[in-house]
Coordinates of C-alpha atoms in Angstrom, one line a residue:
M1 CA 70.9 -135.1 116.8
Y2 CA 72.2 -131.3 116.5
R3 CA 69.5 -129.6 118.2
L4 CA 69.5 -132.2 120.9
L5 CA 73.3 -131.4 121.6
F6 CA 72.6 -127.8 121.4
S7 CA 69.8 -127.5 124.3
L8 CA 71.5 -130.3 126.2
V9 CA 75.1 -129.4 126.1
I10 CA 75.6 -126.3 123.8
T11 CA 73.9 -123.8 125.9
R12 CA 75.4 -125.1 129.1
I13 CA 78.9 -123.4 127.9
P14 CA 79.4 -119.8 127.5
A15 CA 78.6 -118.9 123.9
E16 CA 81.9 -117.1 123.3
T17 CA 83.4 -120.6 124.4
V18 CA 82.1 -122.2 122.2
H19 CA 82.8 -120.3 119.3
H20 CA 86.1 -120.9 120.1
L21 CA 86.1 -124.3 120.3
I22 CA 84.1 -124.4 117.0
L23 CA 87.1 -122.2 115.0
R24 CA 89.4 -124.6 116.7
A25 CA 88.0 -127.5 115.4
L26 CA 87.6 -126.0 112.1
R27 CA 91.4 -125.2 112.1
G28 CA 92.1 -128.8 113.0
V29 CA 89.6 -129.8 109.6
Q30 CA 92.1 -127.6 108.2
A31 CA 95.1 -128.6 108.6
V32 CA 94.5 -132.7 108.0
P33 CA 96.1 -132.8 104.6
G34 CA 92.6 -134.0 101.9
A35 CA 90.0 -133.6 104.9
A36 CA 88.8 -130.1 103.2
P37 CA 88.6 -131.0 99.9
L38 CA 87.0 -134.1 101.0
L39 CA 84.5 -132.4 102.8
R40 CA 83.7 -130.0 99.9
R41 CA 83.2 -133.2 97.7
L42 CA 80.3 -134.0 99.8
L43 CA 78.9 -130.9 101.0
A44 CA 79.2 -128.7 98.4
P45 CA 76.9 -127.1 96.6
R46 CA 76.8 -129.1 93.1
D47 CA 73.3 -127.9 91.4
P48 CA 74.6 -125.4 88.0
A49 CA 71.0 -124.0 88.7
L50 CA 71.9 -122.6 92.1
A51 CA 75.6 -121.1 90.4
V52 CA 75.0 -117.1 90.5
H53 CA 78.0 -114.5 88.4
A54 CA 78.1 -111.3 90.5
L55 CA 80.9 -109.1 90.8
G56 CA 83.1 -110.5 88.2
L57 CA 82.8 -113.9 90.3
D58 CA 81.6 -117.3 89.6
F59 CA 79.5 -118.3 93.2
P60 CA 78.3 -122.2 93.6
S61 CA 75.1 -121.5 95.2
P62 CA 73.8 -117.4 97.0
L63 CA 74.2 -118.7 100.5
G64 CA 77.4 -117.5 102.3
L65 CA 78.7 -117.3 105.8
A66 CA 78.3 -113.6 106.7
A67 CA 81.1 -111.6 108.4
G68 CA 81.8 -111.8 112.2
F69 CA 82.2 -115.5 112.5
D70 CA 86.0 -116.2 111.0
K71 CA 87.0 -112.8 112.0
D72 CA 90.7 -113.8 111.8
A73 CA 90.5 -115.3 108.4
V74 CA 92.1 -119.0 109.9
A75 CA 88.9 -121.2 108.9
Y76 CA 87.8 -120.1 106.2
E77 CA 88.5 -122.9 103.6
A78 CA 86.9 -125.3 106.1
L79 CA 84.0 -123.3 106.5
G80 CA 83.3 -123.3 102.4
A81 CA 83.7 -127.1 102.3
F82 CA 81.2 -127.5 104.6
G83 CA 78.9 -125.4 101.9
F84 CA 79.1 -122.2 101.8
G85 CA 78.8 -120.5 98.5
H86 CA 81.2 -117.8 99.9
V87 CA 82.6 -116.7 103.1
E88 CA 83.2 -113.2 104.5
I89 CA 86.3 -112.6 106.9
G90 CA 86.4 -110.3 109.3
T91 CA 85.5 -107.3 110.6
V92 CA 89.4 -106.7 110.1
T93 CA 90.5 -103.1 111.4
G94 CA 93.5 -101.7 110.8
R95 CA 95.2 -102.3 114.0
P96 CA 94.7 -105.2 116.6
Q97 CA 92.2 -105.0 119.5
P98 CA 90.8 -106.9 122.0
G99 CA 87.3 -105.6 121.6
N100 CA 85.2 -105.2 124.7
P101 CA 85.2 -106.9 128.1
R102 CA 83.1 -110.5 128.2
P103 CA 80.8 -111.8 128.7
R104 CA 79.8 -110.2 124.9
L105 CA 77.4 -112.9 123.1
F106 CA 74.6 -113.9 124.5
R107 CA 71.9 -116.8 122.9
L108 CA 67.8 -115.7 122.9
A109 CA 67.1 -119.3 121.9
P110 CA 63.2 -118.6 122.6
D111 CA 64.0 -115.6 119.8
R112 CA 66.2 -117.6 117.7
A113 CA 68.6 -114.9 118.1
I114 CA 72.0 -113.7 119.0
I115 CA 73.6 -110.7 121.2
N116 CA 77.1 -109.7 120.6
R117 CA 79.0 -106.7 121.3
M118 CA 82.3 -108.3 120.7
G119 CA 83.5 -104.5 119.5
F120 CA 85.4 -105.7 116.3
N121 CA 88.0 -108.0 118.6
N122 CA 90.7 -109.2 115.6
E123 CA 94.5 -109.5 115.0
G124 CA 94.4 -106.8 113.2
S125 CA 94.6 -106.2 109.2
E126 CA 97.9 -107.1 108.5
A127 CA 97.7 -110.3 110.2
A128 CA 94.9 -110.8 107.9
A129 CA 96.6 -110.5 105.0
R130 CA 99.2 -112.7 105.8
R131 CA 96.9 -115.6 106.5
L132 CA 95.2 -114.8 103.1
R133 CA 98.4 -114.6 100.9
E134 CA 98.6 -118.5 101.6
R135 CA 95.1 -118.7 99.9
R136 CA 94.6 -121.9 97.4
A137 CA 91.7 -122.2 95.0
G138 CA 88.5 -123.3 96.7
T139 CA 86.3 -120.9 98.6
I140 CA 85.0 -117.6 97.9
V141 CA 86.9 -114.8 100.7
G142 CA 85.5 -111.1 100.6
V143 CA 86.9 -109.2 103.3
N144 CA 84.9 -106.8 106.0
I145 CA 86.9 -103.8 107.1
G146 CA 86.2 -101.6 110.1
K147 CA 87.5 -98.9 112.4
T148 CA 90.0 -99.4 114.8
K149 CA 88.2 -98.5 117.9
A150 CA 91.0 -96.1 119.1
V151 CA 91.4 -94.1 116.2
P152 CA 89.2 -90.6 115.8
E153 CA 86.4 -90.3 113.5
A154 CA 88.7 -87.6 112.0
S155 CA 91.4 -90.2 111.0
A156 CA 88.8 -93.0 110.2
A157 CA 89.6 -92.7 106.3
A158 CA 93.2 -93.5 106.8
D159 CA 92.3 -96.1 109.6
Y160 CA 90.1 -97.9 106.9
V161 CA 92.9 -97.0 103.3
A162 CA 95.6 -99.0 105.6
S163 CA 93.2 -101.9 106.3
A164 CA 92.3 -101.6 102.1
E165 CA 95.7 -101.3 101.1
R166 CA 97.1 -104.5 102.7
L167 CA 93.9 -106.6 101.7
A168 CA 92.6 -105.8 98.8
P169 CA 95.6 -107.8 96.9
H170 CA 94.2 -111.2 98.5
A171 CA 90.6 -110.2 98.7
D172 CA 87.7 -111.1 96.2
Y173 CA 85.6 -108.1 97.2
L174 CA 85.9 -105.8 99.9
V175 CA 83.4 -104.7 102.6
V176 CA 83.4 -101.2 103.9
N177 CA 81.5 -101.8 107.6
V178 CA 79.9 -98.5 108.7
S179 CA 77.2 -100.2 110.4
S180 CA 78.2 -102.3 113.9
P181 CA 76.9 -101.0 116.8
N182 CA 79.8 -102.2 119.1
T183 CA 82.3 -99.3 117.8
P184 CA 81.2 -96.0 119.5
G185 CA 80.3 -93.1 116.6
L186 CA 81.0 -96.0 113.6
R187 CA 77.3 -95.6 112.6
D188 CA 77.8 -92.0 112.2
L189 CA 80.2 -92.6 109.4
Q190 CA 76.6 -94.0 107.1
A191 CA 75.8 -90.2 107.0
V192 CA 76.3 -89.3 103.4
E193 CA 78.5 -86.4 104.0
H194 CA 80.8 -88.9 106.3
L195 CA 80.3 -91.8 103.9
R196 CA 80.8 -90.2 100.4
P197 CA 85.3 -89.2 101.0
L198 CA 85.4 -92.7 103.1
L199 CA 84.6 -94.9 100.4
A200 CA 86.4 -93.1 97.8
A201 CA 88.9 -93.1 99.7
V202 CA 88.8 -97.2 100.2
R203 CA 88.5 -96.9 96.1
E204 CA 91.5 -95.0 95.5
A205 CA 93.4 -97.1 98.0
A206 CA 91.8 -100.9 96.9
D207 CA 93.3 -100.0 93.1
R208 CA 96.7 -98.8 93.9
A209 CA 97.4 -102.1 96.4
S210 CA 95.5 -104.6 93.8
A211 CA 96.5 -105.3 89.8
R212 CA 92.8 -106.0 89.7
R213 CA 90.0 -104.2 90.3
V214 CA 88.7 -105.7 93.6
P215 CA 85.0 -105.2 93.9
L216 CA 83.4 -102.9 96.6
L217 CA 80.7 -103.1 99.0
V218 CA 79.4 -101.2 102.1
K219 CA 77.7 -103.2 104.7
I220 CA 74.5 -100.5 106.3
A221 CA 72.1 -101.0 109.4
P222 CA 68.7 -102.3 109.6
D223 CA 68.0 -99.5 111.6
L224 CA 68.6 -96.5 109.4
A225 CA 65.4 -94.5 108.0
D226 CA 64.0 -95.0 104.9
D227 CA 65.0 -92.1 103.4
D228 CA 69.0 -92.8 104.9
V229 CA 68.7 -96.3 103.0
D230 CA 67.9 -94.6 99.7
A231 CA 70.6 -91.8 100.0
V232 CA 73.1 -94.7 100.5
A233 CA 71.7 -96.7 97.6
D234 CA 71.8 -93.1 95.7
L235 CA 75.5 -92.5 96.3
A236 CA 76.9 -96.0 95.9
L237 CA 75.1 -96.0 92.7
D238 CA 77.0 -92.7 92.2
L239 CA 80.6 -93.6 93.2
G240 CA 80.1 -96.6 91.2
L241 CA 80.5 -99.1 94.1
D242 CA 79.7 -102.6 93.8
G243 CA 76.9 -103.5 95.9
I244 CA 75.3 -102.8 99.4
I245 CA 75.3 -105.8 102.2
A246 CA 71.6 -105.0 104.1
T247 CA 71.9 -105.3 106.7
N248 CA 73.8 -105.6 109.4
T249 CA 72.5 -106.4 113.4
T250 CA 69.9 -103.7 115.3
I251 CA 69.8 -102.2 118.0
S252 CA 66.2 -103.0 118.0
R253 CA 64.8 -105.3 121.2
D254 CA 60.8 -105.5 120.1
A255 CA 58.9 -108.2 120.3
L256 CA 61.0 -110.5 121.8
L257 CA 60.5 -113.7 124.0
S258 CA 63.6 -113.8 125.6
P259 CA 63.8 -113.5 129.4
P260 CA 64.0 -109.0 130.1
A261 CA 67.8 -109.6 131.6
L262 CA 68.8 -110.9 128.5
M263 CA 66.7 -107.9 126.0
K264 CA 68.6 -105.3 128.3
E265 CA 72.1 -106.3 127.1
T266 CA 73.6 -104.4 124.7
G267 CA 74.8 -104.9 121.5
G268 CA 73.6 -105.6 117.9
L269 CA 70.9 -108.2 117.6
S270 CA 71.0 -111.4 115.2
G271 CA 68.7 -113.7 113.9
A272 CA 65.4 -113.9 113.2
P273 CA 63.8 -111.2 114.8
L274 CA 65.6 -109.0 111.7
K275 CA 63.4 -111.2 109.4
E276 CA 61.2 -108.1 108.4
R277 CA 63.1 -105.5 108.2
S278 CA 66.3 -106.7 106.8
L279 CA 63.4 -107.7 103.7
D280 CA 61.6 -104.2 103.6
V281 CA 65.5 -102.9 102.9
L282 CA 66.5 -105.6 100.2
R283 CA 62.7 -104.7 98.8
R284 CA 63.8 -100.8 99.1
L285 CA 66.8 -100.7 98.0
R286 CA 66.0 -103.1 94.5
A287 CA 63.3 -100.7 93.6
R288 CA 65.8 -97.4 94.2
T289 CA 69.4 -99.4 92.3
G290 CA 67.1 -100.8 90.1
G291 CA 69.3 -103.9 89.9
R292 CA 72.6 -101.5 89.1
L293 CA 73.8 -102.9 92.0
A294 CA 74.7 -106.5 94.0
L295 CA 72.5 -106.5 96.8
V296 CA 73.5 -109.2 99.7
S297 CA 70.6 -109.6 101.9
V298 CA 71.7 -110.6 105.4
G299 CA 69.4 -111.1 108.8
G300 CA 66.7 -113.8 109.7
V301 CA 68.1 -116.1 107.1
E302 CA 67.4 -119.7 108.6
T303 CA 65.7 -121.9 105.3
A304 CA 65.8 -122.5 101.8
D305 CA 62.4 -120.2 101.4
D306 CA 64.4 -117.8 103.3
V307 CA 66.9 -117.5 100.4
W308 CA 64.3 -118.1 98.4
E309 CA 62.2 -115.5 99.3
R310 CA 64.9 -112.4 99.5
V311 CA 66.1 -113.7 95.9
R312 CA 62.8 -113.1 94.5
A313 CA 62.8 -109.9 96.4
G314 CA 66.2 -108.9 94.2
A315 CA 68.8 -110.3 96.2
T316 CA 72.2 -111.3 94.0
L317 CA 73.5 -113.2 97.3
V318 CA 72.5 -114.2 100.6
Q319 CA 73.9 -114.6 103.9
G320 CA 73.5 -116.5 107.3
Y321 CA 75.3 -116.4 110.5
T322 CA 72.8 -116.8 113.4
G323 CA 70.9 -119.8 111.5
M324 CA 73.7 -121.6 111.4
I325 CA 74.2 -121.4 115.0
Y326 CA 71.3 -122.9 115.6
G327 CA 71.1 -124.9 112.7
G328 CA 74.4 -127.0 113.3
P329 CA 77.3 -127.9 110.7
L330 CA 75.5 -129.3 107.9
W331 CA 73.6 -125.8 107.7
A332 CA 74.3 -124.8 104.2
H333 CA 74.4 -127.7 103.1
R334 CA 70.9 -128.3 104.1
V335 CA 69.6 -125.2 102.7
N336 CA 71.5 -125.7 99.4
R337 CA 69.9 -129.1 98.8
A338 CA 65.8 -127.6 99.7
L339 CA 67.2 -124.5 97.8
S340 CA 67.8 -126.6 94.9
R341 CA 64.5 -128.5 95.0
R342 CA 62.1 -125.1 95.6
L343 CA 64.3 -124.1 92.4
R344 CA 63.1 -127.0 90.2
A345 CA 59.1 -127.1 91.5
S346 CA 59.5 -123.4 90.4
A347 CA 58.9 -122.3 87.2
F348 CA 62.7 -120.9 86.9
R349 CA 65.5 -122.5 85.6
T350 CA 68.0 -120.6 87.6
L351 CA 68.0 -118.1 90.6
D352 CA 68.9 -115.5 87.9
E353 CA 65.6 -115.5 86.1
A354 CA 63.7 -116.1 89.8
R355 CA 65.6 -112.4 90.2
R356 CA 64.3 -110.6 87.2

């Protein structure tokens, strides 16, 4: 039914318009007393064998929603109720910003992919912190922070620190995003000589701001050379980070089936075309870190088999975004059910056993 709706109706509406309509509907669900808890009872993962203990937290399922969908922390409870084991909000910046000019979001349906050049459009870390203060027990919420576009690279650390101080007390974990292709100069911060002082400053800020130790992760691009992936892994271990999220969107346009006009759109590509590179980076990180870090795999995740493959390759958690766009609102619920069957048909009792 959703596939028919998608092909006949949704594809005729601009992608960003659809995105805002969905967010409005999710906010409506949250506003109706009892609606989100009812959905959670119907759709949340129930199989205890899918539970994952990571980052000091108990996740009901390894499958979470990647950053980029709920940028301003307005719908995370409803999204969690639809079956996601965690929701990562953001990317949030130190200052509010409108992002890049429209159009800036494009569907590549033949490739089951999306190109976005949103440019970290969000209301800023103060607004996100204000909303997160009202959190109730339920959905695990990670907060992804990035650099305000107007802030020069020399002041980037201070911008990240401001967001970390505001958001650490309300986040289940924090992610430093230095890998979006849509903020000029941002990916330069992935170089170890820039990344080390930045991550150290954010770690110190989070510790100052929160009475508990908030897990800290870094999100990297699929376009990093293998040696640079290794360097980031070594740095994460050296600094005592809690994990790495791999990977963000790509600037590559290799082997796409969509019309050339779409392929020429600038921005980050997400979805099925990232599958192989994301998996390669995950395997490299696993070999380099030897299980000493939590690894969150994202990029081209569409099915329960994809999640299973990532877990077997060493992923602690798995995230999706484009898979939900093409799979519909019940996507996470269906993946969790199929993953439960996949696990029970295997030689393993839990996902932790499958990962070893």
